[in-house]
C-alpha positions as semicolon CSV with decimal commas, in nm:
position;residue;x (nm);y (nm);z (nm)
1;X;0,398;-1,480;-0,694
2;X;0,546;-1,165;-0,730
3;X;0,608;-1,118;-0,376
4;X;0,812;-1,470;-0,404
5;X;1,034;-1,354;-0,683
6;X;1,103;-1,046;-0,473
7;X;1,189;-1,253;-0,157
8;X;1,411;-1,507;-0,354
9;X;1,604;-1,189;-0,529
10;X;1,682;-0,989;-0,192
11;X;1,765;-1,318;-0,086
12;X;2,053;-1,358;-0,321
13;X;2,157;-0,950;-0,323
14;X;2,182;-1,000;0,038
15;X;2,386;-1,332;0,095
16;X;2,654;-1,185;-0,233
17;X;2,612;-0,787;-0,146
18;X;2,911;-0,700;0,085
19;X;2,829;-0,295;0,274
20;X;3,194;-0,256;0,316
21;X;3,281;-0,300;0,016
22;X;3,041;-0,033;-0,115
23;X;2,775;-0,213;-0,232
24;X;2,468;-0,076;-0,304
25;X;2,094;-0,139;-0,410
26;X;1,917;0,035;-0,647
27;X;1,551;-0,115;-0,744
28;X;1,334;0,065;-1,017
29;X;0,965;0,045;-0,909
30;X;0,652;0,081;-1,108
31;X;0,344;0,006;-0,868
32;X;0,015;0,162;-0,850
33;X;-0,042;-0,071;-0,537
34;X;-0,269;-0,332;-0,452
35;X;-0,327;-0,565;-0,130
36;X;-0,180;-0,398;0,216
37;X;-0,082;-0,768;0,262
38;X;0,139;-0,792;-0,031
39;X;0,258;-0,473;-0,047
40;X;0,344;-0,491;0,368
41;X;0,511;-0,818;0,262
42;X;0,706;-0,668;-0,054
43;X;0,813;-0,349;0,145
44;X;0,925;-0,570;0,434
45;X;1,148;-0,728;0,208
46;X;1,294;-0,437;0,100
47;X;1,360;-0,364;0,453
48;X;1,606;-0,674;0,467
49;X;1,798;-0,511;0,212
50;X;1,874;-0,199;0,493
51;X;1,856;-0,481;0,726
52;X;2,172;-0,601;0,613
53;X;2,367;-0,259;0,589
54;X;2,288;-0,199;0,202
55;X;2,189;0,135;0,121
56;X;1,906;0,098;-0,101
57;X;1,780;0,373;-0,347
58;X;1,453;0,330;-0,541
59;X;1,450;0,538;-0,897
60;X;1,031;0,600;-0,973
61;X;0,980;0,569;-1,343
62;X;0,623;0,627;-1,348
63;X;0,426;0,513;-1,044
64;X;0,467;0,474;-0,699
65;X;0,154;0,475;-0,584
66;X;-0,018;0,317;-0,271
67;X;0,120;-0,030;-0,183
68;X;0,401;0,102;-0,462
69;X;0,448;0,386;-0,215
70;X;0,497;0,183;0,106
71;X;0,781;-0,026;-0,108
72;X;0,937;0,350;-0,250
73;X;0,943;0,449;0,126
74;X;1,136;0,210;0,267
75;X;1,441;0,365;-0,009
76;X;1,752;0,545;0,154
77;X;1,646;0,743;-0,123
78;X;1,377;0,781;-0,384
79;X;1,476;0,938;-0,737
80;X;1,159;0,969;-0,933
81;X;1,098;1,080;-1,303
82;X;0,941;1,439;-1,327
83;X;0,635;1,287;-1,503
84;X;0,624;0,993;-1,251
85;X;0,294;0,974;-0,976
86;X;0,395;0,893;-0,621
87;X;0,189;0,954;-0,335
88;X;-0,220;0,758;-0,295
89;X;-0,119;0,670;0,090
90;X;-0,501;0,579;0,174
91;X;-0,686;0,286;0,203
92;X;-1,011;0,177;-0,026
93;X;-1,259;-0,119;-0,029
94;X;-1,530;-0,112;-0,251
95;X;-1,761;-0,426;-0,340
96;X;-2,070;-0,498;-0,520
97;X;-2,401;-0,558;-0,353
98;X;-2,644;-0,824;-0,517
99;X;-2,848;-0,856;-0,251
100;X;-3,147;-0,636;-0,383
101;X;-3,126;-0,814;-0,710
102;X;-3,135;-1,163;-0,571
103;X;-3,427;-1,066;-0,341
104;X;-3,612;-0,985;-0,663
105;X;-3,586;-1,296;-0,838
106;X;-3,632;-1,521;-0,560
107;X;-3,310;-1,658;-0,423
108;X;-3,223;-1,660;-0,046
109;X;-2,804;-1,657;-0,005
110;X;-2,747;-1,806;0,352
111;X;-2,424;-1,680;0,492
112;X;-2,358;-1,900;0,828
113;X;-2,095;-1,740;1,107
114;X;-1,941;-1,762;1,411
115;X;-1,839;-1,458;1,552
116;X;-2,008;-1,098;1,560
117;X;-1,790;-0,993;1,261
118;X;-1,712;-1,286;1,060
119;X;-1,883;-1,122;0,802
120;X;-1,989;-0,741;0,754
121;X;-2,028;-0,677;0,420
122;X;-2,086;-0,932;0,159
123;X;-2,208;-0,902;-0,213
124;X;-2,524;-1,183;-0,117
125;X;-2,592;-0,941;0,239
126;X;-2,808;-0,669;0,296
127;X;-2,622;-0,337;0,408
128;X;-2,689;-0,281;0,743
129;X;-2,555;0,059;0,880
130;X;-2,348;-0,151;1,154
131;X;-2,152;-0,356;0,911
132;X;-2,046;-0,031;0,665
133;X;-1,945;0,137;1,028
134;X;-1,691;-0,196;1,133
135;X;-1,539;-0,175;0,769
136;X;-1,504;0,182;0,810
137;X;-1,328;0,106;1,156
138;X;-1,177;-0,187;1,000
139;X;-0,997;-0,002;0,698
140;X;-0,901;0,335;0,930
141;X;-0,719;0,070;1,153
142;X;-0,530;-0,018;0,804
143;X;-0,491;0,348;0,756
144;X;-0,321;0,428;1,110
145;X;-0,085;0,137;1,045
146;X;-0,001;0,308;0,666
147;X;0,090;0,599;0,837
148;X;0,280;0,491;1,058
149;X;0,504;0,282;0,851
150;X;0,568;0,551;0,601
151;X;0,636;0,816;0,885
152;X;0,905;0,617;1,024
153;X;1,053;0,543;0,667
154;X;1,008;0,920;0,567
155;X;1,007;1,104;0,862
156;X;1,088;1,389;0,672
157;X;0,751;1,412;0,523
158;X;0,438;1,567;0,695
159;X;0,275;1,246;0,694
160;X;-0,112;1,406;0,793
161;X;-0,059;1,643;0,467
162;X;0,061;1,372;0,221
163;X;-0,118;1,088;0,388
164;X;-0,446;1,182;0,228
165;X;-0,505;0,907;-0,074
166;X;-0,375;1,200;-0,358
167;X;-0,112;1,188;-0,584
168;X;0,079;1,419;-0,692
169;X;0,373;1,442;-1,050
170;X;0,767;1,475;-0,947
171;X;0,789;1,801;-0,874
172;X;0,502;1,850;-0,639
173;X;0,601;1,459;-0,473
174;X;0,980;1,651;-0,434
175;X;0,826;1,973;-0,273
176;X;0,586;1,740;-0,056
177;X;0,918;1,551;-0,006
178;X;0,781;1,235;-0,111
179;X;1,079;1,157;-0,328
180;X;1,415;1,343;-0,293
181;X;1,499;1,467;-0,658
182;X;1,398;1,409;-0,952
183;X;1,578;1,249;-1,292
């Protein structure tokens, strides 16, 4: 995986990189995000690069965005192109629902848990109000945790005015202070 290749290469920066020596880390990212476990995993790796006394600047070609973000933020400092998108720090789930369209041609999905919240939504399961309320719990729980993490990366940044799933080009990222100039 991605996240692998990332792990293996901080691994070797770290064990040859020497701090007093000068060494530094620069890492171009290009990430419109994904999973908050991969990108939690990717940015903590990142963190083992500061970890070990390495300052580490990230340079934003087009995207940070998202899980791209949460990597970015981790950065001593984050150059970004004037064109490039940083920002999306939100959280989104969406699924398809089958459920009306199986009940009209006959088939019955059985869906067998233990535990009141095994399973809230699911494509085969009619919505019930209760399960869209615990994913909305669920994902704001993910949200708090964003926020967090990129306010004590950034704590620069006015993380209840950026931390609202937009994105915004270089300049507005820089006067949001998002990134810290632009290249």
């Amino acid at each position: 995986s991605q996240v692998e290749t990332l792990r293996e290469e901080v691994t070797a920066v770290v064990g040859s990189a020497n701090s007093t020596r000068g060494d530094e880390v620069l890492l171009v990212l290009n990430s419109g995000g994904g999973t908050v476990t991969g990108y939690g995993l990717a940015a903590a790796q990142l963190k083992r690069v500061k970890a070990a006394g390495l300052k580490l600047t990230v340079c934003v070609e087009q995207v940070a965005a998202s899980g791209g973000y949460m990597m970015a933020c981790v950065g001593d400092h984050i150059c970004a192109s004037p064109f490039a998108v940083l920002g999306s720090i939100g959280v989104i789930t969406e699924q398809p629902n089958v459920y009306e369209r199986l009940t009209r041609e006959g088939i019955v999905f059985n869906t067998v848990t233990a535990g009141k919240f095994k399973r809230t939504l699911t494509p085969t399961k009619k919505t019930e109000k209760a399960d869209v309320e615990k994913l909305k719990e669920d994902i704001e729980q993910i949200l708090v945790l964003f926020k967090s993490f990129v306010a004590s990366n950034r704590p620069q940044l006015d993380i209840d005015k950026v931390a609202t799933g937009e994105t915004w080009f270089g300049p507005d990222a820089l006067e949001r202070k998002l990134c810290d100039e632009l290249v």
